[in-house]
């Protein structure tokens, strides 16, 4: 069975919410260019196949950072997503920062160029991790459901994020509980979800070994990041338009004042 099949048949607790506030909402990604196809309306040949239609695709470069204690599965999650297989070899703790890249298409018009950064836990590399956090689009905060300390230390990692002075409007953060299938699982779903709500994050359980919900977690944060970028771009354009309108209004008011001042001095002389 493929990993995607496993995700679909996973336990209810692993299913993605379909509420209106769910990350997965392609309607929120629609822009005018999504409907701009290479042919003009009315010129489409009746015999034209879908392969003949050229679609303009928008690519969003996203910087995604993984943080969390050692041995919680950050590297194996990334390897599963990039390579599609489980990292069987003994995983050595990440030194400094490792970087990998993968592109995924979330709809015919939207592509995500995901730059995935695996960060080190060692104290001497914390300053490097902090610098990478500042300009990130998305952050995965990972803990091990069978390791209570990794869950308790989440507060320390949240402090790292807060100290990095990240703009919440443009950076999406998500809590990930790995090793859901572990017989030694200590942290239950209710506790994990409650904590996620308290810190304002979405939560998802995954199984890196089996590939369950691995693709889903990247799609979730990818959708949200793309929407955040679009909102930022829209607000920037809106601000520019408002400034332009204010400048125009200011000039018009200034001209009116000059005319009024001239009339107050008396009638204009003629002849």
XYZ file of N, CA and C in Angstrom:
813
model
N 0.855 -1.201 0.000
C 0.000 0.000 0.000
C 0.883 1.240 0.000
N 0.519 2.235 -0.770
C 1.317 3.453 -0.859
C 1.128 4.287 0.372
N 2.047 5.253 0.562
C 1.956 6.127 1.729
C 0.705 6.958 1.688
N 0.280 7.394 0.477
C -0.929 8.214 0.378
C -2.152 7.404 0.775
N -2.145 6.100 0.426
C -3.240 5.233 0.802
C -3.323 5.079 2.302
N -2.161 5.003 2.925
C -2.131 4.867 4.370
C -2.677 6.112 5.036
N -2.384 7.255 4.449
C -2.869 8.488 5.040
C -4.383 8.529 4.997
N -4.961 8.077 3.907
C -6.406 8.126 3.762
C -7.095 7.166 4.714
N -6.449 6.031 5.013
C -7.065 5.018 5.852
C -6.588 5.077 7.295
N -5.903 6.139 7.650
C -5.372 6.269 8.999
C -6.514 6.464 9.986
N -6.247 6.286 11.289
C -7.263 6.445 12.319
C -7.834 7.848 12.289
N -9.033 8.001 12.819
C -9.720 9.291 12.797
C -8.862 10.402 13.373
N -8.060 10.054 14.366
C -7.276 11.081 15.035
C -6.234 11.683 14.110
N -5.896 10.980 13.032
C -4.895 11.468 12.107
C -5.496 12.206 10.928
N -6.839 12.235 10.831
C -7.474 12.880 9.689
C -7.405 14.386 9.831
N -7.352 15.055 8.685
C -7.262 16.508 8.683
C -8.648 17.111 8.842
N -8.732 18.161 9.647
C -10.005 18.848 9.837
C -10.466 19.468 8.541
N -11.782 19.393 8.279
C -12.340 19.992 7.078
C -13.156 21.225 7.420
N -12.894 21.808 8.602
C -13.590 23.019 8.997
C -13.196 24.165 8.089
N -13.944 25.269 8.183
C -13.674 26.414 7.329
C -12.305 27.006 7.590
N -11.811 26.829 8.820
C -10.518 27.415 9.151
C -9.368 26.454 8.871
N -9.645 25.353 8.185
C -8.604 24.382 7.862
C -7.572 25.002 6.949
N -6.308 24.580 7.085
C -5.255 25.076 6.206
C -5.551 24.715 4.755
N -6.127 23.521 4.538
C -6.298 23.031 3.179
C -7.543 23.650 2.571
N -7.330 24.713 1.830
C -8.443 25.438 1.222
C -7.943 26.122 -0.034
N -8.026 25.427 -1.147
C -7.464 25.953 -2.386
C -8.203 27.179 -2.861
N -9.452 27.387 -2.409
C -10.193 28.563 -2.838
C -9.467 29.829 -2.407
N -8.805 29.745 -1.261
C -8.099 30.910 -0.760
C -6.885 31.260 -1.581
N -6.459 30.356 -2.464
C -5.275 30.596 -3.267
C -5.612 31.149 -4.638
N -6.895 31.226 -4.978
C -7.276 31.685 -6.305
C -6.925 33.146 -6.508
N -6.288 33.456 -7.616
C -5.996 34.829 -7.992
C -6.448 35.013 -9.414
N -6.360 36.252 -9.908
C -6.823 36.519 -11.267
C -6.030 35.726 -12.288
N -4.756 35.493 -11.998
C -3.955 34.776 -12.977
C -4.283 33.294 -13.015
N -4.940 32.794 -11.959
C -5.356 31.400 -11.970
C -6.340 31.125 -13.093
N -7.082 32.147 -13.488
C -8.083 31.973 -14.514
C -7.592 32.482 -15.868
N -6.337 32.919 -15.913
C -5.783 33.472 -17.139
C -5.103 32.374 -17.931
N -5.742 31.819 -18.924
C -5.192 30.744 -19.729
C -4.668 31.303 -21.030
N -3.868 30.508 -21.745
C -3.148 31.021 -22.898
C -4.038 31.356 -24.071
N -5.210 30.781 -24.156
C -6.103 31.083 -25.267
C -7.148 32.102 -24.838
N -7.640 32.918 -25.765
C -8.678 33.893 -25.484
C -10.036 33.204 -25.514
N -10.929 33.726 -24.694
C -12.261 33.139 -24.616
C -12.949 33.257 -25.977
N -13.502 32.175 -26.431
C -14.188 32.167 -27.720
C -13.324 31.635 -28.846
N -11.980 31.501 -28.571
C -11.075 31.027 -29.602
C -10.673 29.577 -29.401
N -11.217 28.965 -28.349
C -10.856 27.569 -28.068
C -11.474 26.638 -29.112
N -10.625 25.810 -29.686
C -11.104 24.851 -30.682
C -11.877 23.745 -29.975
N -12.973 23.325 -30.569
C -13.815 22.299 -29.952
C -13.064 20.983 -29.788
N -12.103 20.734 -30.664
C -11.358 19.471 -30.616
C -10.094 19.571 -29.764
N -9.895 20.724 -29.122
C -8.681 20.923 -28.338
C -8.706 20.052 -27.089
N -7.615 19.356 -26.832
C -7.528 18.484 -25.662
C -6.938 19.261 -24.500
N -7.067 18.684 -23.291
C -6.558 19.356 -22.096
C -5.050 19.544 -22.155
N -4.360 18.650 -22.869
C -2.909 18.756 -22.969
C -2.489 19.938 -23.819
N -3.414 20.447 -24.664
C -3.099 21.588 -25.514
C -3.232 22.911 -24.767
N -3.868 22.897 -23.613
C -4.108 24.121 -22.863
C -2.905 24.435 -21.985
N -2.380 25.647 -22.140
C -1.250 26.066 -21.334
C -1.775 26.838 -20.122
N -1.320 26.447 -18.950
C -1.769 27.078 -17.715
C -0.600 27.793 -17.056
N -0.830 29.028 -16.671
C 0.203 29.779 -15.960
C 0.266 29.313 -14.513
N 1.444 28.878 -14.093
C 1.627 28.377 -12.732
C 2.442 29.364 -11.911
N 1.963 29.653 -10.716
C 2.700 30.512 -9.794
C 3.511 29.635 -8.847
N 4.818 29.903 -8.758
C 5.686 29.140 -7.873
C 6.036 29.972 -6.647
N 5.798 29.395 -5.485
C 6.108 30.075 -4.230
C 7.338 29.430 -3.588
N 8.455 30.147 -3.503
C 9.613 29.613 -2.774
C 9.363 29.727 -1.266
N 9.392 28.605 -0.570
C 9.091 28.589 0.852
C 10.274 28.057 1.655
N 10.608 28.749 2.695
C 11.668 28.307 3.597
C 11.014 27.697 4.832
N 11.170 26.379 4.975
C 10.534 25.633 6.060
C 11.603 25.139 7.036
N 11.436 25.457 8.312
C 12.417 25.096 9.337
C 11.863 24.024 10.274
N 12.688 23.030 10.582
C 12.339 22.000 11.574
C 13.098 22.278 12.869
N 12.376 22.323 13.990
C 13.016 22.468 15.290
C 12.415 21.460 16.266
N 13.157 21.194 17.338
C 12.720 20.211 18.334
C 13.921 19.463 18.890
N 13.697 18.689 19.930
C 14.782 17.934 20.570
C 15.424 16.920 19.620
N 16.572 16.425 20.016
C 17.240 15.362 19.252
C 16.417 14.082 19.318
N 16.509 13.283 18.265
C 15.908 11.948 18.201
C 14.371 11.954 18.230
N 13.747 13.058 17.861
C 12.288 13.065 17.788
C 11.814 12.685 16.384
N 12.748 12.641 15.428
C 12.395 12.200 14.078
C 12.388 13.286 13.019
N 12.999 14.420 13.296
C 13.014 15.520 12.313
C 13.676 15.090 11.006
N 14.856 14.494 11.120
C 15.609 14.082 9.929
C 14.888 12.977 9.165
N 14.285 12.026 9.884
C 13.589 10.918 9.212
C 12.308 11.399 8.528
N 11.653 12.393 9.106
C 10.466 12.969 8.471
C 10.854 13.631 7.155
N 11.927 14.410 7.194
C 12.392 15.097 5.982
C 12.811 14.086 4.926
N 13.539 13.045 5.331
C 13.996 12.019 4.394
C 12.804 11.303 3.771
N 11.800 11.001 4.572
C 10.603 10.332 4.056
C 9.909 11.204 3.015
N 9.834 12.504 3.274
C 9.182 13.430 2.340
C 10.003 13.604 1.054
N 11.309 13.751 1.192
C 12.173 13.998 0.030
C 12.369 12.733 -0.793
N 12.707 11.631 -0.135
C 13.071 10.392 -0.820
C 11.918 9.400 -0.947
N 10.889 9.550 -0.111
C 9.769 8.617 -0.154
C 10.063 7.288 0.502
N 11.091 7.236 1.343
C 11.450 5.987 2.017
C 11.892 6.283 3.441
N 11.916 5.241 4.266
C 12.325 5.406 5.659
C 13.838 5.337 5.754
N 14.386 6.194 6.595
C 15.832 6.238 6.786
C 16.228 5.124 7.747
N 16.651 3.967 7.174
C 16.942 2.780 7.988
C 18.258 2.891 8.753
N 19.217 3.599 8.134
C 20.513 3.717 8.793
C 20.378 4.472 10.111
N 21.323 4.225 11.010
C 21.326 4.927 12.278
C 21.515 6.415 12.021
N 20.575 7.206 12.517
C 20.601 8.639 12.256
C 21.525 9.332 13.246
N 22.469 10.101 12.693
C 23.373 10.883 13.527
C 22.758 12.265 13.724
N 22.865 12.792 14.932
C 22.295 14.103 15.217
C 22.815 15.148 14.236
N 21.914 15.989 13.783
C 22.270 17.013 12.812
C 23.261 18.003 13.419
N 24.303 18.319 12.644
C 25.300 19.295 13.059
C 25.078 20.565 12.256
N 24.980 21.688 12.944
C 24.698 22.976 12.313
C 23.338 22.917 11.629
N 23.285 23.154 10.303
C 22.010 23.173 9.589
C 22.147 22.415 8.271
N 21.224 21.508 8.000
C 21.193 20.784 6.730
C 20.025 21.275 5.893
N 20.240 21.313 4.591
C 19.236 21.874 3.691
C 18.906 20.905 2.570
N 17.603 20.745 2.278
C 17.158 19.952 1.133
C 16.006 20.680 0.455
N 15.745 20.304 -0.783
C 14.743 21.018 -1.567
C 13.814 20.047 -2.282
N 12.523 20.407 -2.342
C 11.565 19.622 -3.107
C 10.416 20.508 -3.563
N 9.985 20.299 -4.819
C 8.842 21.031 -5.359
C 7.618 20.132 -5.363
N 6.490 20.701 -4.950
C 5.226 19.972 -5.025
C 4.171 20.889 -5.629
N 3.254 20.306 -6.380
C 2.181 21.069 -7.003
C 0.899 20.789 -6.235
N 0.280 21.833 -5.697
C -0.910 21.633 -4.879
C -2.202 21.843 -5.656
N -2.111 22.451 -6.822
C -3.229 22.541 -7.747
C -2.650 22.923 -9.114
N -3.452 22.941 -10.185
C -2.908 23.220 -11.524
C -2.213 24.571 -11.650
N -2.489 25.491 -10.706
C -1.965 26.838 -10.835
C -0.904 27.188 -9.789
N -0.701 26.311 -8.808
C 0.157 26.644 -7.677
C 1.206 25.574 -7.418
N 2.463 26.001 -7.405
C 3.586 25.108 -7.109
C 4.351 25.659 -5.913
N 4.777 24.767 -5.035
C 5.557 25.158 -3.868
C 6.987 24.660 -4.013
N 7.924 25.576 -4.001
C 9.343 25.226 -4.031
C 9.833 25.253 -2.588
N 9.796 24.091 -1.943
C 10.038 24.011 -0.509
C 11.513 23.796 -0.199
N 12.087 24.776 0.491
C 13.463 24.695 0.974
C 13.390 24.264 2.439
N 13.787 23.041 2.706
C 13.562 22.433 4.023
C 14.867 22.394 4.815
N 14.850 22.993 5.987
C 16.052 23.141 6.799
C 15.923 22.318 8.081
N 16.890 21.438 8.283
C 16.959 20.580 9.468
C 17.993 21.190 10.404
N 17.554 21.649 11.563
C 18.440 22.403 12.447
C 19.069 21.545 13.540
N 20.198 22.031 14.046
C 20.909 21.332 15.115
C 20.330 21.698 16.474
N 20.500 20.800 17.425
C 19.996 21.024 18.778
C 21.080 21.585 19.688
N 22.345 21.307 19.353
C 23.449 21.697 20.226
C 23.424 23.194 20.528
N 23.729 23.534 21.745
C 23.667 24.919 22.210
C 24.545 25.845 21.363
N 25.709 25.362 20.923
C 26.625 26.232 20.193
C 26.091 26.611 18.811
N 25.062 25.915 18.356
C 24.483 26.231 17.050
C 23.151 26.982 17.170
N 22.737 27.312 18.395
C 21.440 27.952 18.596
C 21.356 29.318 17.900
N 22.458 30.063 17.908
C 22.446 31.385 17.266
C 22.219 31.254 15.774
N 22.766 30.178 15.171
C 22.571 29.936 13.745
C 21.118 29.598 13.480
N 20.551 28.718 14.329
C 19.150 28.339 14.189
C 18.243 29.551 14.281
N 18.541 30.441 15.227
C 17.741 31.646 15.432
C 17.751 32.528 14.191
N 18.894 32.639 13.549
C 18.990 33.482 12.354
C 18.180 32.906 11.200
N 18.110 31.585 11.121
C 17.326 30.945 10.062
C 15.824 31.080 10.334
N 15.459 31.123 11.587
C 14.049 31.246 11.942
C 13.469 32.593 11.507
N 14.277 33.632 11.554
C 13.774 34.993 11.340
C 13.104 35.184 9.988
N 13.683 34.628 8.939
C 13.120 34.862 7.605
C 12.451 33.612 7.031
N 11.935 32.759 7.920
C 11.279 31.530 7.466
C 9.810 31.789 7.147
N 9.269 30.960 6.251
C 7.840 31.017 5.923
C 7.025 30.053 6.779
N 7.679 28.966 7.207
C 6.977 27.964 7.996
C 7.913 27.285 8.984
N 7.363 26.904 10.132
C 8.156 26.231 11.168
C 7.408 24.992 11.647
N 8.079 23.848 11.590
C 7.555 22.620 12.175
C 8.211 22.419 13.537
N 7.401 22.401 14.581
C 7.892 22.127 15.925
C 7.562 20.664 16.224
N 8.607 19.812 16.283
C 8.412 18.363 16.339
C 8.756 17.801 17.720
N 7.908 16.887 18.197
C 8.216 16.155 19.423
C 7.870 14.682 19.226
N 8.357 13.856 20.135
C 8.151 12.410 20.085
C 7.038 12.044 21.073
N 5.975 11.424 20.561
C 4.835 11.065 21.411
C 5.194 10.040 22.488
N 6.338 9.372 22.331
C 6.777 8.391 23.319
C 7.886 8.938 24.224
N 8.182 10.227 24.086
C 9.253 10.855 24.860
C 8.684 12.082 25.577
N 8.411 11.934 26.857
C 7.767 13.017 27.610
C 8.634 14.265 27.668
N 9.947 14.081 27.765
C 10.842 15.242 27.861
C 10.779 16.088 26.585
N 10.667 15.424 25.435
C 10.602 16.171 24.175
C 9.335 17.024 24.120
N 8.280 16.560 24.798
C 7.035 17.327 24.877
C 7.178 18.464 25.881
N 7.799 18.189 27.015
C 7.987 19.214 28.042
C 8.917 20.321 27.566
N 9.880 19.973 26.726
C 10.844 20.961 26.228
C 10.288 21.850 25.117
N 9.042 21.605 24.716
C 8.445 22.441 23.664
C 8.402 23.908 24.075
N 8.221 24.161 25.371
C 8.197 25.545 25.859
C 9.514 26.256 25.565
N 10.618 25.518 25.670
C 11.929 26.105 25.392
C 12.067 26.452 23.915
N 11.536 25.577 23.061
C 11.612 25.826 21.624
C 10.689 26.976 21.215
N 9.562 27.068 21.869
C 8.660 28.189 21.588
C 9.331 29.508 21.978
N 10.091 29.480 23.057
C 10.839 30.670 23.460
C 11.863 31.039 22.397
N 12.507 30.028 21.815
C 13.479 30.282 20.737
C 12.791 31.002 19.580
N 11.595 30.534 19.248
C 10.839 31.142 18.149
C 10.458 32.575 18.492
N 9.987 32.782 19.714
C 9.586 34.126 20.143
C 10.768 35.082 20.178
N 11.920 34.574 20.614
C 13.129 35.410 20.681
C 13.615 35.817 19.291
N 13.240 35.019 18.293
C 13.662 35.331 16.920
C 12.847 36.471 16.321
N 11.827 36.927 17.053
C 10.999 38.064 16.622
C 10.408 37.825 15.233
N 9.667 36.731 15.112
C 9.070 36.344 13.826
C 7.711 36.994 13.656
N 7.430 37.418 12.431
C 6.136 38.008 12.114
C 5.122 36.885 11.907
N 4.157 36.774 12.813
C 3.169 35.695 12.740
C 2.277 35.792 11.509
N 2.184 36.965 10.916
C 1.335 37.140 9.744
C 1.905 36.441 8.516
N 3.226 36.323 8.466
C 3.847 35.738 7.279
C 4.565 34.426 7.564
N 4.585 33.987 8.818
C 5.239 32.723 9.175
C 4.215 31.801 9.832
N 4.036 30.618 9.246
C 3.073 29.636 9.750
C 3.803 28.615 10.609
N 3.283 28.379 11.804
C 3.902 27.418 12.719
C 2.950 26.251 12.963
N 3.516 25.055 13.040
C 2.694 23.854 13.182
C 3.370 22.856 14.126
N 2.573 22.253 15.007
C 3.080 21.276 15.971
C 2.889 19.865 15.416
N 3.978 19.072 15.449
C 3.957 17.711 14.909
C 4.338 16.705 15.990
N 3.467 15.706 16.201
C 3.771 14.618 17.123
C 4.136 13.373 16.332
N 5.404 12.964 16.407
C 5.883 11.806 15.637
C 5.798 10.525 16.467
N 5.849 9.395 15.756
C 5.826 8.055 16.352
C 4.480 7.749 17.015
N 3.413 8.058 16.289
C 2.065 7.810 16.796
C 1.811 6.324 17.037
N 2.524 5.474 16.295
C 2.311 4.030 16.406
C 3.135 3.382 17.509
N 3.929 4.154 18.227
C 4.819 3.582 19.234
C 4.027 2.944 20.379
N 4.386 1.713 20.755
C 3.710 1.053 21.894
C 4.041 1.748 23.220
N 5.095 2.575 23.196
C 5.517 3.288 24.407
C 4.984 4.714 24.445
N 3.963 4.979 23.650
C 3.417 6.331 23.564
C 2.944 6.810 24.932
N 3.386 8.017 25.300
C 3.061 8.590 26.606
C 2.093 9.764 26.466
N 2.306 10.579 25.463
C 1.476 11.766 25.248
C 0.264 11.382 24.407
N -0.924 11.643 24.916
C -2.129 11.318 24.157
C -2.542 12.494 23.268
N -3.459 12.214 22.339
C -3.882 13.215 21.361
C -4.548 14.426 22.010
N -5.367 14.159 23.021
C -6.086 15.244 23.693
C -5.116 16.244 24.299
N -4.093 15.735 24.951
C -3.094 16.590 25.595
C -2.310 17.391 24.555
N -1.932 16.724 23.470
C -1.161 17.390 22.422
C -1.975 18.486 21.733
N -3.243 18.180 21.414
C -4.105 19.160 20.743
C -4.405 20.353 21.645
N -4.594 20.079 22.914
C -4.868 21.154 23.864
C -3.683 22.106 23.944
N -2.487 21.537 23.988
C -1.277 22.362 24.040
C -1.142 23.189 22.761
N -1.425 22.566 21.618
C -1.342 23.265 20.336
C -2.301 24.449 20.292
N -3.506 24.260 20.821
C -4.492 25.344 20.856
C -4.012 26.492 21.733
N -3.381 26.147 22.850
C -2.893 27.162 23.784
C -1.810 28.035 23.162
N -0.992 27.450 22.290
C 0.096 28.214 21.670
C -0.275 28.706 20.272
N -1.519 28.468 19.875
C -1.999 28.993 18.602
C -1.464 28.286 17.376
N -1.278 26.977 17.459
C -0.776 26.207 16.320
C -1.755 25.101 15.939
N -1.680 24.673 14.689
C -2.369 23.464 14.263
C -1.536 22.261 14.700
N -2.208 21.132 14.966
C -1.497 19.925 15.397
C -1.804 18.758 14.470
N -0.782 17.923 14.252
C -0.970 16.708 13.466
C -0.046 15.615 13.974
N -0.579 14.397 14.104
C 0.233 13.226 14.450
C 0.723 12.566 13.164
N 1.952 12.088 13.174
C 2.528 11.444 11.996
C 3.285 10.187 12.402
N 3.561 9.356 11.399
C 4.417 8.182 11.586
C 5.439 8.189 10.462
N 6.629 8.672 10.748
C 7.664 8.786 9.719
C 8.044 7.417 9.159
N 8.064 6.426 10.021
C 8.478 5.081 9.602
C 7.564 4.523 8.522
N 6.272 4.761 8.652
C 5.295 4.239 7.695
C 4.890 5.272 6.639
N 5.314 6.498 6.820
C 4.964 7.546 5.861
C 3.564 8.105 6.056
N 2.959 7.850 7.207
C 1.585 8.305 7.447
C 1.553 9.791 7.807
N 0.770 10.532 7.028
C 0.559 11.972 7.204
C 1.801 12.830 6.949
N 2.822 12.251 6.355
C 4.033 13.029 6.063
C 3.762 14.024 4.928
N 3.207 13.537 3.829
C 2.878 14.438 2.724
C 1.844 15.459 3.175
N 0.879 14.996 3.957
C -0.193 15.870 4.427
C 0.343 17.045 5.229
N 1.300 16.814 6.107
C 1.820 17.896 6.940
C 2.484 18.976 6.100
N 3.178 18.560 5.032
C 3.824 19.542 4.158
C 2.792 20.278 3.307
N 1.757 19.579 2.879
C 0.695 20.232 2.120
C -0.049 21.246 2.987
N -0.300 20.875 4.223
C -1.005 21.774 5.133
C -0.258 23.082 5.329
N 1.017 22.970 5.664
C 1.784 24.192 5.919
C 2.045 24.939 4.614
N 2.157 24.197 3.501
C 2.380 24.825 2.207
C 1.219 25.700 1.776
N 0.002 25.177 1.893
C -1.195 25.955 1.577
C -1.234 27.233 2.412
N -1.011 27.070 3.716
C -1.096 28.208 4.624
C -0.036 29.262 4.303
N 1.175 28.812 3.978
C 2.259 29.740 3.635
C 1.939 30.513 2.360
N 1.425 29.818 1.357
C 1.079 30.466 0.094
C -0.005 31.517 0.305
N -0.996 31.179 1.132
C -2.069 32.119 1.426
C -1.529 33.334 2.179
N -0.590 33.103 3.095
C -0.005 34.205 3.859
C 0.783 35.144 2.943
N 1.511 34.564 1.992
C 2.269 35.383 1.040
C 1.331 36.210 0.184
N 0.264 35.585 -0.289
C -0.704 36.309 -1.108
C -1.350 37.446 -0.327
N -1.678 37.193 0.936
C -2.290 38.226 1.766
C -1.323 39.391 1.958
N -0.051 39.063 2.157
C 0.970 40.099 2.335
C 1.119 40.939 1.071
N 1.123 40.271 -0.085
C 1.239 40.978 -1.352
C 0.017 41.859 -1.590
N -1.145 41.333 -1.274
C -2.380 42.095 -1.450
C -2.377 43.344 -0.564
N -1.966 43.172 0.688
C -1.930 44.305 1.616
C -0.923 45.362 1.173
N 0.209 44.894 0.607
C 1.224 45.836 0.119
C 0.671 46.674 -1.031
N -0.028 46.009 -1.956
C -0.633 46.717 -3.085
C -1.715 47.684 -2.585
N -2.497 47.224 -1.620
C -3.556 48.053 -1.060
C -2.977 49.292 -0.385
N -1.877 49.130 0.352
C -1.229 50.263 1.019
C -0.695 51.263 0.001
N -0.090 50.746 -1.080
C 0.429 51.622 -2.131
C -0.696 52.427 -2.774
N -1.824 51.748 -3.012
C -2.972 52.434 -3.609
C -3.532 53.509 -2.676
N -3.570 53.198 -1.380
C -4.061 54.164 -0.396
C -3.150 55.390 -0.326
N -1.828 55.146 -0.377
C -0.871 56.254 -0.361
C -1.033 57.119 -1.604
N -1.233 56.458 -2.738
C -1.415 57.180 -3.996
C -2.678 58.037 -3.951
N -3.759 57.454 -3.389
C -5.014 58.196 -3.271
C -4.869 59.397 -2.340
N -4.142 59.202 -1.234
C -3.938 60.286 -0.281
C -3.122 61.407 -0.903
N -2.094 61.046 -1.682
C -1.273 62.057 -2.348
C -2.095 62.859 -3.350
N -2.958 62.152 -4.088
C -3.825 62.820 -5.065
C -4.791 63.765 -4.368
N -5.387 63.307 -3.259
C -6.313 64.139 -2.503
C -5.609 65.354 -1.926
N -4.373 65.164 -1.455
C -3.603 66.262 -0.886
C -3.307 67.325 -1.931
N -2.961 66.897 -3.135
C -2.691 67.839 -4.220
C -3.943 68.614 -4.594
N -5.076 67.922 -4.650
C -6.338 68.583 -4.999
C -6.723 69.623 -3.954
N -6.536 69.267 -2.673
C -6.845 70.211 -1.591
C -5.944 71.432 -1.672
N -4.660 71.191 -1.968
C -3.695 72.282 -2.083
C -4.071 73.240 -3.209
N -4.501 72.693 -4.341
C -4.913 73.519 -5.472
C -6.146 74.341 -5.134
N -7.106 73.746 -4.416
C -8.315 74.451 -4.023
C -7.990 75.608 -3.093
N -7.031 75.384 -2.167
C -6.635 76.430 -1.229
C -5.999 77.612 -1.964
N -5.188 77.307 -2.975
C -4.531 78.366 -3.743
C -5.559 79.214 -4.481
N -6.556 78.562 -5.074
C -7.606 79.276 -5.800
C -8.413 80.144 -4.845
N -8.732 79.585 -3.668
C -9.510 80.318 -2.683
C -8.741 81.523 -2.185
N -7.443 81.394 -1.987
C -6.604 82.480 -1.515
C -6.547 83.608 -2.530
N -6.496 83.292 -3.805
C -6.438 84.281 -4.866
C -7.722 85.082 -4.917
N -8.875 84.429 -4.753
C -10.170 85.089 -4.773
C -10.344 85.990 -3.563
N -9.793 85.660 -2.428
C -9.939 86.445 -1.203
C -9.170 87.751 -1.261
N -8.206 87.888 -2.152
C -7.415 89.114 -2.306
C -8.135 90.163 -3.123
N -9.277 89.814 -3.664
C -10.030 90.751 -4.481
C -10.215 90.212 -5.874
N -10.898 90.977 -6.684
C -11.128 90.542 -8.065
C -9.843 90.561 -8.854
N -9.713 89.640 -9.690
C -8.523 89.598 -10.524
C -8.568 90.774 -11.507
N -7.435 91.415 -11.709
C -7.379 92.593 -12.577
C -7.377 92.183 -14.027
N -8.125 92.949 -14.782
C -8.155 92.710 -16.215
C -8.180 94.029 -16.944
N -7.355 94.234 -17.936
C -7.299 95.471 -18.713
C -6.788 96.628 -17.867
